[in-house]
Coordinates of C-alpha atoms in Angstrom, one line a residue:
X25 CA -21.2 -34.3 17.8
X26 CA -21.0 -35.8 21.3
X27 CA -22.0 -39.3 22.2
X28 CA -25.2 -39.8 24.3
X29 CA -25.2 -41.2 27.8
X30 CA -26.8 -44.3 26.3
X31 CA -23.8 -44.8 23.9
X32 CA -21.4 -44.4 26.8
X33 CA -23.4 -47.0 28.8
X34 CA -23.5 -49.4 25.9
X35 CA -19.8 -49.1 25.2
X36 CA -19.0 -49.5 28.9
X37 CA -21.1 -52.7 29.1
X38 CA -19.5 -54.0 25.9
X39 CA -16.0 -53.4 27.1
X40 CA -16.8 -55.0 30.5
X41 CA -18.3 -58.1 28.9
X42 CA -15.6 -58.5 26.3
X43 CA -12.9 -58.3 28.9
X44 CA -14.6 -61.2 30.7
X45 CA -14.9 -63.2 27.4
X46 CA -11.2 -62.6 26.5
X47 CA -10.2 -63.8 30.0
X48 CA -11.8 -67.2 29.4
X49 CA -9.1 -69.5 27.9
X50 CA -11.0 -72.7 27.3
X51 CA -14.5 -71.6 26.2
X52 CA -15.2 -69.2 23.4
X53 CA -18.0 -67.0 24.5
X54 CA -19.8 -64.8 22.0
X55 CA -21.0 -61.4 22.9
X56 CA -24.7 -61.2 23.8
X57 CA -26.8 -61.2 20.6
X58 CA -28.3 -57.8 19.7
X59 CA -25.5 -55.8 21.4
X60 CA -24.3 -53.7 18.5
X61 CA -22.3 -50.6 19.0
X62 CA -22.7 -48.1 16.2
X63 CA -19.5 -46.0 15.8
X64 CA -19.8 -42.2 16.2
X65 CA -18.7 -40.5 12.9
X66 CA -16.1 -37.9 13.8
X67 CA -13.5 -35.8 11.9
X68 CA -9.8 -36.0 12.7
X69 CA -10.0 -32.6 14.5
X70 CA -12.9 -33.9 16.6
X71 CA -11.0 -37.0 17.4
X72 CA -7.9 -35.0 18.4
X73 CA -10.0 -32.8 20.7
X74 CA -10.1 -35.8 23.2
X75 CA -13.9 -35.5 23.8
X76 CA -14.6 -38.9 22.4
X77 CA -12.1 -40.9 24.5
X78 CA -13.5 -44.4 25.2
X79 CA -16.0 -44.3 22.4
X80 CA -16.1 -46.4 19.2
X81 CA -15.6 -43.9 16.4
X82 CA -15.5 -43.9 12.6
X83 CA -13.3 -41.5 10.5
X84 CA -14.3 -41.1 6.8
X85 CA -12.1 -40.6 3.8
X86 CA -8.9 -41.3 5.5
X87 CA -5.6 -43.1 4.7
X88 CA -2.3 -44.0 6.2
X89 CA 0.6 -41.8 5.4
X90 CA 3.4 -44.4 5.7
X91 CA 5.1 -45.8 2.6
X92 CA 3.8 -49.0 1.0
X93 CA 4.9 -52.1 2.9
X94 CA 5.0 -50.5 6.3
X95 CA 3.6 -52.8 9.1
X96 CA 1.2 -51.9 11.8
X97 CA 4.0 -52.4 14.3
X98 CA 6.3 -55.2 13.2
X99 CA 8.6 -55.0 16.2
X100 CA 8.8 -56.3 19.7
X101 CA 8.5 -52.7 21.1
X102 CA 5.3 -50.8 21.7
X103 CA 7.4 -47.6 21.2
X104 CA 7.3 -48.4 17.4
X105 CA 3.5 -48.8 17.2
X106 CA 2.4 -45.3 16.2
X107 CA 1.3 -44.7 12.6
X108 CA -0.1 -41.5 11.0
X109 CA -3.6 -41.4 9.6
X110 CA -4.5 -38.4 7.4
X111 CA -7.6 -37.1 5.6
X112 CA -7.5 -35.3 2.2
X113 CA -7.1 -31.9 3.9
X114 CA -3.8 -33.0 5.5
X115 CA -5.3 -33.3 8.9
X116 CA -3.5 -36.1 10.8
X117 CA -4.1 -38.4 13.8
X118 CA -2.2 -41.2 15.5
X119 CA -3.2 -44.9 15.2
X120 CA -1.5 -47.1 17.8
X121 CA -0.9 -50.9 17.5
X122 CA 0.6 -52.8 20.4
X123 CA 3.0 -55.7 19.8
X124 CA 0.6 -58.3 21.2
X125 CA -2.1 -57.5 18.6
X126 CA -2.5 -60.4 16.1
X127 CA -2.3 -57.9 13.2
X128 CA 0.8 -56.2 14.5
X129 CA 2.9 -57.7 11.6
X130 CA 0.4 -57.1 8.9
X131 CA 1.0 -54.4 6.3
X132 CA -0.9 -51.1 6.5
X133 CA -3.7 -50.9 3.9
X134 CA -2.8 -48.4 1.2
X135 CA -6.3 -47.3 0.2
X136 CA -8.6 -44.5 1.3
X137 CA -11.9 -45.0 3.0
X138 CA -13.5 -45.3 6.4
X139 CA -11.6 -46.5 9.5
X140 CA -13.2 -47.6 12.8
X141 CA -11.5 -47.8 16.2
X142 CA -11.7 -46.9 19.8
X143 CA -10.6 -43.3 20.7
X144 CA -8.0 -43.4 23.4
X145 CA -5.0 -41.4 24.7
X146 CA -1.5 -41.9 25.9
X147 CA -0.3 -39.0 28.0
X148 CA -1.2 -35.9 26.0
X149 CA -1.4 -37.8 22.7
X150 CA -4.9 -38.8 21.4
X151 CA -4.7 -42.1 19.5
X152 CA -7.0 -44.5 17.8
X153 CA -6.9 -48.2 18.8
X154 CA -7.9 -50.8 16.2
X155 CA -9.6 -54.1 17.1
X156 CA -9.0 -56.1 13.9
X157 CA -9.1 -56.3 10.1
X158 CA -12.8 -55.5 10.1
X159 CA -12.0 -52.0 11.3
X160 CA -10.0 -51.1 8.1
X161 CA -11.9 -53.3 5.6
X162 CA -13.2 -50.1 3.8
X163 CA -9.7 -48.7 3.1
X164 CA -9.7 -49.9 -0.5
X165 CA -10.5 -46.7 -2.4
X166 CA -8.2 -44.4 -4.4
X167 CA -5.9 -42.3 -2.3
X168 CA -6.3 -38.6 -1.8
X169 CA -5.3 -36.9 -5.1
X170 CA -5.2 -40.2 -7.1
X171 CA -6.5 -39.6 -10.6
X172 CA -9.3 -41.8 -11.6
X173 CA -9.6 -43.4 -15.0
X174 CA -5.9 -42.8 -15.7
X175 CA -4.5 -44.6 -18.7
X176 CA -1.0 -46.0 -18.3
X177 CA 0.1 -44.8 -21.7
X178 CA -1.1 -42.4 -24.4
X179 CA 0.2 -42.3 -28.0
X180 CA 3.1 -44.5 -26.9
X181 CA 4.2 -42.4 -24.0
X182 CA 3.7 -42.8 -20.3
X183 CA 1.0 -40.5 -18.9
X184 CA 1.7 -37.9 -16.2
X185 CA -1.4 -39.2 -14.3
X186 CA 0.2 -42.6 -14.1
X187 CA 3.4 -41.1 -12.6
X188 CA 1.4 -39.2 -10.0
X189 CA -0.7 -42.2 -9.1
X190 CA 2.5 -44.3 -8.7
X191 CA 3.8 -41.8 -6.2
X192 CA 0.6 -41.7 -4.3
X193 CA 0.6 -45.5 -4.1
X194 CA 4.1 -45.6 -2.5
X195 CA 6.6 -45.5 -5.3
X196 CA 9.8 -43.5 -4.5
X197 CA 11.1 -43.7 -8.1
X198 CA 9.5 -43.3 -11.5
X199 CA 8.5 -46.7 -12.9
X200 CA 10.6 -48.1 -15.7
X201 CA 9.8 -47.3 -19.4
X202 CA 8.4 -43.9 -18.4
X203 CA 9.2 -41.5 -21.2
X204 CA 6.6 -38.7 -21.2
X205 CA 5.6 -36.3 -24.0
X206 CA 4.5 -33.0 -22.4
X207 CA 3.8 -29.4 -23.0
X208 CA 5.9 -26.8 -21.1
X209 CA 3.4 -24.4 -19.4
X210 CA 5.9 -22.5 -17.2
X211 CA 7.7 -19.5 -18.5
X212 CA 11.4 -19.1 -17.7
X213 CA 11.4 -15.6 -19.2
X214 CA 8.8 -14.4 -16.7
X215 CA 11.2 -15.4 -13.8
X216 CA 8.5 -16.8 -11.5
X217 CA 9.8 -20.3 -11.7
X218 CA 13.2 -21.8 -10.6
X219 CA 15.7 -21.8 -13.5
X220 CA 16.1 -25.6 -13.2
X221 CA 12.4 -26.3 -13.1
X222 CA 9.8 -26.7 -15.8
X223 CA 6.1 -27.3 -15.2
X224 CA 4.6 -29.6 -17.7
X225 CA 1.4 -31.3 -18.5
X226 CA -0.2 -33.7 -20.9
X227 CA -3.9 -34.4 -21.4
X228 CA -4.1 -36.3 -18.0
X229 CA -2.2 -34.2 -15.4
X230 CA 0.7 -31.9 -14.7
X231 CA 3.9 -32.3 -12.8
X232 CA 7.2 -30.4 -12.0
X233 CA 10.4 -31.7 -13.7
X234 CA 13.6 -30.5 -12.0
X235 CA 16.7 -30.8 -14.1
X236 CA 20.2 -31.2 -12.8
X237 CA 21.2 -27.8 -14.3
X238 CA 19.5 -24.7 -15.8
X239 CA 17.5 -25.5 -18.9
X240 CA 16.5 -23.7 -22.1
X241 CA 12.9 -24.8 -22.5
X242 CA 10.2 -22.2 -23.1
X243 CA 6.5 -22.0 -22.6
X244 CA 4.8 -23.8 -25.5
X245 CA 7.6 -26.3 -26.1
X246 CA 6.6 -29.9 -26.6
X247 CA 9.3 -32.0 -24.8
X248 CA 10.0 -35.7 -24.6
X249 CA 11.5 -36.6 -21.2
X250 CA 12.8 -40.0 -20.1
X251 CA 12.1 -40.1 -16.4
X252 CA 12.6 -43.9 -15.8
X253 CA 14.1 -44.8 -12.4
X254 CA 14.5 -41.2 -11.3
X255 CA 13.4 -40.0 -7.9
X256 CA 10.1 -38.6 -6.9
X257 CA 10.4 -35.8 -4.4
X258 CA 7.9 -33.5 -2.6
X259 CA 9.5 -30.1 -2.3
X260 CA 7.5 -28.4 0.5
X261 CA 4.6 -30.5 -0.6
X262 CA 4.9 -30.0 -4.4
X263 CA 5.5 -33.2 -6.3
X264 CA 8.4 -33.2 -8.7
X265 CA 10.8 -35.6 -10.4
X266 CA 14.3 -34.5 -9.3
X267 CA 17.8 -34.3 -10.8
X268 CA 16.8 -35.1 -14.4
X269 CA 19.8 -35.0 -16.7
X270 CA 19.3 -32.4 -19.5
X271 CA 20.3 -35.1 -22.0
X272 CA 17.1 -36.9 -21.1
X273 CA 14.9 -34.2 -22.6
X274 CA 14.5 -33.3 -26.3
X275 CA 12.2 -30.8 -28.0
X276 CA 9.5 -32.3 -30.2
X277 CA 7.8 -29.1 -31.5
X278 CA 5.6 -26.4 -30.1
X279 CA 1.9 -26.2 -29.1
X280 CA -0.6 -23.8 -27.5
X281 CA -2.5 -24.9 -24.4
X282 CA -5.7 -23.3 -23.2
X283 CA -5.8 -23.0 -19.4
X284 CA -8.4 -24.8 -17.5
X285 CA -11.0 -22.3 -16.2
X286 CA -11.6 -23.1 -12.5
X287 CA -12.9 -21.5 -9.3
X288 CA -11.0 -20.6 -6.2
X289 CA -12.5 -23.6 -4.3
X290 CA -11.3 -25.9 -7.1
X291 CA -7.8 -24.4 -6.9
X292 CA -7.7 -24.8 -3.1
X293 CA -8.7 -28.4 -3.4
X294 CA -5.3 -29.2 -4.7
X295 CA -6.7 -31.3 -7.6
X296 CA -5.1 -29.0 -10.2
X297 CA -1.5 -29.2 -8.9
X298 CA 0.9 -28.2 -11.7
X299 CA -1.8 -27.5 -14.2
X300 CA -2.2 -24.2 -16.0
X301 CA -5.4 -22.6 -14.8
X302 CA -7.4 -19.4 -15.1
X303 CA -9.5 -17.8 -12.4
X304 CA -12.1 -15.4 -13.7
X305 CA -13.4 -12.2 -12.1
X306 CA -11.2 -12.2 -9.0
X307 CA -9.9 -9.2 -7.1
X308 CA -6.6 -8.7 -5.5
X309 CA -6.7 -7.7 -1.8
X310 CA -3.5 -5.7 -2.1
X311 CA -4.5 -3.7 -5.1
X312 CA -2.3 -0.7 -5.8
X313 CA 0.8 -2.2 -4.3
X314 CA 3.6 -3.9 -6.3
X315 CA 3.3 -7.6 -7.0
X316 CA 6.6 -8.3 -5.2
X317 CA 6.9 -6.7 -1.8
X318 CA 10.6 -5.9 -2.1
X319 CA 12.1 -8.3 0.5
X320 CA 12.7 -12.0 0.9
X321 CA 12.5 -14.8 -1.7
X322 CA 9.0 -13.8 -2.7
X323 CA 5.7 -12.3 -1.7
X324 CA 2.3 -13.9 -1.1
X325 CA -0.6 -11.9 -2.5
X326 CA -4.2 -12.6 -1.7
X327 CA -7.1 -12.9 -4.1
X328 CA -10.9 -13.2 -3.5
X329 CA -14.0 -13.9 -5.5
X330 CA -16.1 -12.2 -2.9
X331 CA -16.6 -15.3 -0.9
X332 CA -13.5 -17.4 -1.1
X333 CA -9.8 -16.5 -0.9
X334 CA -6.5 -17.9 -2.3
X335 CA -2.8 -17.1 -2.4
X336 CA -0.8 -15.9 -5.4
X337 CA 3.0 -16.3 -5.1
X338 CA 5.3 -13.8 -6.7
X339 CA 9.0 -14.7 -6.6
X340 CA 11.7 -12.0 -6.1
X341 CA 13.1 -12.8 -9.6
X342 CA 9.8 -12.4 -11.4
X343 CA 10.1 -9.9 -14.3
X344 CA 6.7 -8.4 -13.4
X345 CA 7.4 -7.9 -9.6
X346 CA 7.5 -4.1 -10.0
X347 CA 4.1 -4.0 -11.8
X348 CA 1.2 -2.4 -9.9
X349 CA -1.4 -4.9 -8.7
X350 CA -4.7 -4.0 -10.6
X351 CA -7.8 -3.1 -8.6
X352 CA -9.8 -5.6 -10.7
X353 CA -11.9 -7.6 -11.1
X354 CA -9.4 -9.4 -13.4
X355 CA -8.9 -12.8 -14.9
X356 CA -5.8 -14.4 -13.4
X357 CA -3.8 -17.2 -15.0
X358 CA -0.9 -19.3 -13.7
X359 CA 0.4 -22.7 -12.6
X360 CA -1.3 -24.2 -9.6
X361 CA 1.1 -25.2 -6.8
X362 CA 1.5 -25.8 -3.1
X363 CA 3.9 -24.8 -0.4
X364 CA 3.8 -26.4 3.0
X365 CA 0.1 -27.1 2.9
X366 CA -0.8 -23.7 1.3
X367 CA -2.2 -24.0 -2.3
X368 CA -0.7 -21.3 -4.5
X369 CA -1.1 -19.9 -7.9
X370 CA 2.1 -18.9 -9.7
X371 CA 1.5 -16.4 -12.6
X372 CA 4.1 -16.8 -15.3
X373 CA 4.4 -13.3 -16.7
X374 CA 2.8 -9.8 -16.8
X375 CA -0.1 -11.0 -19.0
X376 CA -1.1 -13.6 -16.5
X377 CA -1.6 -11.3 -13.6
X378 CA -4.5 -9.6 -15.2
X379 CA -5.2 -11.4 -18.4
X380 CA -8.4 -10.2 -20.2
X381 CA -9.6 -8.5 -17.0
X382 CA -8.6 -4.9 -17.2
X383 CA -5.2 -5.1 -15.4
X384 CA -1.8 -6.6 -15.5
X385 CA 0.7 -3.9 -16.5
X386 CA -1.0 -2.1 -19.4
X387 CA -0.1 1.6 -20.1
X388 CA -2.4 3.8 -17.8
X389 CA -4.5 6.4 -19.6
X390 CA -4.2 10.1 -18.7
X391 CA -7.2 11.5 -16.9
X392 CA -8.0 15.0 -15.8
X393 CA -7.8 16.0 -12.2
X394 CA -11.4 17.2 -12.4
X395 CA -12.6 13.8 -13.5
X396 CA -10.6 12.0 -10.8
X397 CA -12.2 14.3 -8.2
X398 CA -15.6 13.4 -9.6
X399 CA -14.9 9.7 -8.9
X400 CA -15.2 10.4 -5.2
X401 CA -18.9 11.5 -5.3
X402 CA -19.7 8.9 -7.9
X403 CA -18.4 6.2 -5.6
X404 CA -20.5 7.4 -2.7
X405 CA -17.9 9.4 -0.9
X406 CA -18.8 12.0 1.6
X407 CA -16.5 14.9 2.2
X408 CA -17.6 15.5 5.7
X409 CA -16.8 12.0 6.7
X410 CA -13.1 11.4 7.3
X411 CA -13.7 7.6 7.2
X412 CA -15.1 7.8 3.7
X413 CA -13.0 6.2 1.0
X414 CA -13.4 5.5 -2.7
X415 CA -11.1 3.1 -4.5
X416 CA -9.7 4.0 -7.9
X417 CA -10.0 0.8 -9.9
X418 CA -9.3 2.3 -13.3
X419 CA -5.8 2.0 -14.8
X420 CA -5.3 5.8 -15.0
X421 CA -2.8 8.5 -14.2
X422 CA -2.9 12.3 -13.7
X423 CA -0.4 14.9 -14.6
X424 CA 0.0 18.4 -13.2
X425 CA 2.3 21.0 -11.8
X426 CA 3.2 21.3 -8.1
X427 CA 1.7 24.5 -6.7
X428 CA 2.6 24.0 -3.0
X429 CA 5.9 25.1 -1.6
X430 CA 7.5 23.1 1.2
X431 CA 10.2 25.7 1.6
X432 CA 7.5 28.1 2.7
X433 CA 6.3 25.7 5.4
X434 CA 2.6 26.4 4.9
X435 CA 1.5 23.0 3.6
X436 CA -0.9 20.7 5.4
X437 CA 1.1 18.1 7.2
X438 CA 3.6 20.5 8.8
X439 CA 7.3 21.0 7.9
X440 CA 8.7 17.9 9.8
X441 CA 6.3 15.1 8.8
X442 CA 6.6 15.9 5.1
X443 CA 3.9 14.0 3.3
X444 CA 1.5 16.4 1.5
X445 CA 1.8 18.4 -1.7
X446 CA -0.8 20.0 -4.0
X447 CA -0.9 19.7 -7.8
X448 CA -3.1 21.4 -10.4
X449 CA -3.8 20.9 -14.1
X450 CA -6.0 22.9 -16.4
X451 CA -9.2 21.5 -14.9
X452 CA -8.7 21.3 -11.1
X453 CA -6.3 20.8 -8.2
X454 CA -5.8 17.9 -5.7
X455 CA -3.9 17.3 -2.5
X456 CA -1.6 14.3 -2.6
X457 CA -0.6 12.5 0.6
X458 CA 2.4 10.2 0.5
X459 CA 2.3 6.9 2.4
X460 CA 5.4 7.8 4.5
X461 CA 7.2 10.9 5.8
X462 CA 10.0 12.3 3.7
X463 CA 13.3 13.1 5.4
X464 CA 15.5 15.9 4.1
X465 CA 14.4 18.1 1.2
X466 CA 11.0 17.4 -0.1
X467 CA 11.3 15.9 -3.6
X468 CA 8.4 17.6 -5.3
X469 CA 9.2 21.3 -5.4
X470 CA 7.1 24.3 -6.4
X471 CA 6.8 24.3 -10.2
X472 CA 7.8 20.6 -10.8
X473 CA 5.8 18.7 -13.4
X474 CA 4.7 15.3 -12.1
X475 CA 2.7 12.2 -13.2
X476 CA 1.0 10.1 -10.6
X477 CA -0.3 6.5 -11.1
X478 CA -3.7 6.1 -9.4
X479 CA -4.9 2.6 -9.9
X480 CA -5.5 0.9 -6.6
X481 CA -5.2 4.2 -4.6
X482 CA -8.0 5.8 -2.6
X483 CA -9.7 9.1 -2.6
X484 CA -10.6 10.2 0.9
X485 CA -11.2 13.5 2.8
X486 CA -9.2 14.9 5.7
X487 CA -11.0 17.7 7.4
X488 CA -13.4 17.8 4.4
X489 CA -10.4 18.4 2.0
X490 CA -10.2 15.7 -0.7
X491 CA -6.9 14.0 -1.2
X492 CA -5.3 10.9 -2.7
X493 CA -4.3 9.1 0.5
X494 CA -1.2 7.2 1.4
X495 CA 0.2 6.9 -2.1
X496 CA 3.7 5.2 -2.4
X497 CA 6.3 7.7 -3.4
X498 CA 7.4 5.5 -6.3
X499 CA 3.9 6.1 -7.9
X500 CA 4.9 9.8 -8.4
X501 CA 7.3 10.7 -11.2
X502 CA 8.9 14.1 -11.8
X503 CA 8.7 14.7 -15.5
X504 CA 10.5 18.1 -15.7
X505 CA 9.7 21.7 -14.9
X506 CA 6.1 22.7 -15.4
X507 CA 4.4 26.0 -16.0
X508 CA 2.7 27.4 -12.9
X509 CA -0.9 28.5 -13.4
X510 CA -1.8 32.1 -12.9
X511 CA -3.9 32.5 -9.8
X512 CA -7.6 32.6 -10.5
X513 CA -9.2 35.8 -9.2
X514 CA -12.3 34.9 -7.2
X515 CA -14.5 36.4 -4.5
X516 CA -14.8 35.5 -0.8
X517 CA -18.2 34.0 -1.6
X518 CA -16.6 31.8 -4.2
X519 CA -13.9 30.7 -1.8
X520 CA -16.6 29.7 0.7
X521 CA -18.3 27.4 -1.8
X522 CA -15.4 25.0 -1.7
X523 CA -15.4 24.7 -5.5
X524 CA -11.8 25.9 -5.8
X525 CA -10.3 23.4 -3.4
X526 CA -6.5 22.8 -4.1
X527 CA -6.3 25.5 -6.7
X528 CA -4.1 28.6 -6.8
X529 CA -6.3 31.7 -6.3
X530 CA -6.3 35.4 -5.6
X531 CA -8.8 37.5 -3.7
X532 CA -8.6 41.2 -4.3
X533 CA -9.6 44.2 -2.3
X534 CA -9.8 42.7 1.2
X535 CA -9.0 44.0 4.7
X536 CA -8.1 41.8 7.7
X537 CA -10.5 42.1 10.6
X538 CA -8.0 41.2 13.3
X539 CA -5.4 43.9 13.0
X540 CA -3.1 44.6 14.7
X541 CA -1.8 41.0 14.6
X542 CA 0.2 38.5 12.6
X543 CA -0.5 35.8 10.0
X544 CA -0.2 33.1 12.6
X545 CA -3.1 30.7 12.7
X546 CA -6.5 31.6 11.3
X547 CA -7.0 35.3 10.4
X548 CA -10.3 36.5 9.0
X549 CA -10.8 39.1 6.4
X550 CA -13.7 40.7 4.4
X551 CA -14.2 42.8 1.4
X552 CA -13.2 46.4 2.2
X553 CA -16.2 48.3 3.5
X554 CA -18.4 45.2 4.3
X555 CA -18.9 43.1 7.3
X556 CA -19.7 39.9 5.5
X557 CA -18.9 37.4 4.1
X558 CA -15.8 36.6 6.0
X559 CA -12.9 34.7 4.6
X560 CA -10.1 32.9 6.5
X561 CA -6.3 33.1 5.9
X562 CA -4.6 30.0 7.3
X563 CA -0.9 30.0 8.3
X564 CA 0.7 27.0 10.0
X565 CA 1.9 27.7 13.5
X566 CA 2.2 24.1 14.9
X567 CA 5.0 23.9 17.5
X568 CA 5.4 20.2 16.8
X569 CA 5.9 20.6 13.1
X570 CA 7.5 24.1 13.1
X571 CA 5.6 27.2 12.0
X572 CA 5.7 28.7 8.6
X573 CA 8.6 31.2 8.5
X574 CA 6.3 34.1 7.7
X575 CA 3.8 33.3 10.5
X576 CA 5.1 36.1 12.7
X577 CA 4.8 38.7 9.9
X578 CA 2.5 41.6 10.8
X579 CA -0.9 41.7 9.1
X580 CA -1.3 44.7 6.8
X581 CA -3.7 47.3 8.0
X582 CA -4.9 48.5 4.6
X583 CA -6.7 47.0 1.6
X584 CA -4.7 44.2 0.0
X585 CA -4.9 41.3 -2.5
X586 CA -4.4 37.8 -1.1
X587 CA -2.7 34.9 -3.0
X588 CA -2.6 31.3 -2.0
X589 CA -4.0 27.8 -2.3
X590 CA -7.7 27.3 -1.6
X591 CA -8.4 24.8 1.1
X592 CA -10.9 23.7 3.8
X593 CA -10.7 22.4 7.4
X594 CA -14.0 21.1 8.5
X595 CA -16.5 23.8 7.7
X596 CA -14.0 26.6 7.4
X597 CA -12.9 27.4 3.9
X598 CA -9.5 29.1 3.7
X599 CA -6.7 30.5 1.6
X600 CA -3.2 29.4 2.4
X601 CA -0.3 31.6 1.3
X602 CA 2.5 29.4 0.0
X603 CA 5.4 31.5 1.1
X604 CA 6.4 35.1 1.9
X605 CA 6.2 36.0 -1.8
X606 CA 2.4 35.4 -1.7
X607 CA 2.0 38.0 1.1
X608 CA 0.8 41.5 0.0

């Protein structure tokens, strides 16, 4: 919101008049009656933009960041006059006080509220200039994050909320006589928490307790901890009591805590820091990947409720890092935290990452390939559209035998960029496309039995041929040697329906229409003695991916039987011999 010309004029007149009044040493002259400047309400971001320079402004719900007892300036140098103002979203601005101000040696107010001042700048730094105590008279409210109606004690123990409020009001150490009785909500067995840390809560709030050495407290333990006089610390923004001797903590039983059910906006507000919470019906953005990305100290995963987003943090030592992220929606449980301004949720174990929501590491059920293929059409997929995708949200797997042969070189994807293979079970076949090229020998050979985890993967067409696209190789497991299916004997007309895609077939009694010639490329054939329908025999001849070794083999001139895998490219249905043994 920009000030009007009239506001500029009023402020200019006010400043001009007050400069004259302040210049008079003997007579106290009051400003003209009726000259009232209403401050422009701005945010910290708007103040920092510089567009309000010279205007009287008001910032709402702000507070000073400095420790209790800090003065506005308190020195004889203007270089020491800058203080940090913040809102509850951690946006900051500079408040400057010169040494000649009468309030220079006063303590900064500790409360939260509205602050008035004149927007100014020094060099490239935007700053707020205060005129007197009336400008900060409203800074009397509870500070950001301060817990209202917090009892100092409960059942003879100090409350966690009283500790958090003490820190927010400037305490650097825990007040005396502060023994807390709390429930451990973190799970050291899950590995997603530091081995020295426990996350605890009572009925009022939660907090991190960091011991001086590794501890042995488990989720559900009730623990009495003497924290008196120990240091508060914000570790990358997360409040904790640090270097607690193990001898200060004793177990007082066990208990079960039900997580607070909250929304993503409530999580992101920071109001539930170190509390155990559950988010219902959320979806992981990176469904189908592993929870831990495989490098660094941890991985941030993103979740959404359809409108809002949040971050889930998975540490490298988490016991469930290798679990597959479910496609959801799921219910997600964990400890609320923060790291350098980013609110995070820290799941404790495999149950938390998909609790009661259809995911989170359960055993996938075996599905037929025919039923998996049917998911594409059921999900609105269109085979003729290469951009069409259908996500597999079910926790399922398929099992089949590899019917393609990379040694024969006639597999879609060429013989250098090895990514594709074809499997078949008793119901249907399907092309599988790996997420990356394979160097060296292709790991899934003709006749291998495999199982493939599908949750979070996508069904999509390439040239109208249905495939599982970009599946990580670690989702495919070789389970032994399978039994190759006998080729299904079909007609050219049946081939051209597309109903036998990715299945091993044989077409009997055909004659090539392009003789003399070789198998290289697309060669048409028909039933002996007829002109139509025509079928197509496809043999890879790409010069960039190496041709199939048998591509230069001469086509037979007589009536033959053709064996291979049924496929399609655009509108052309085709049979692809796997190797030289498939040739007549």
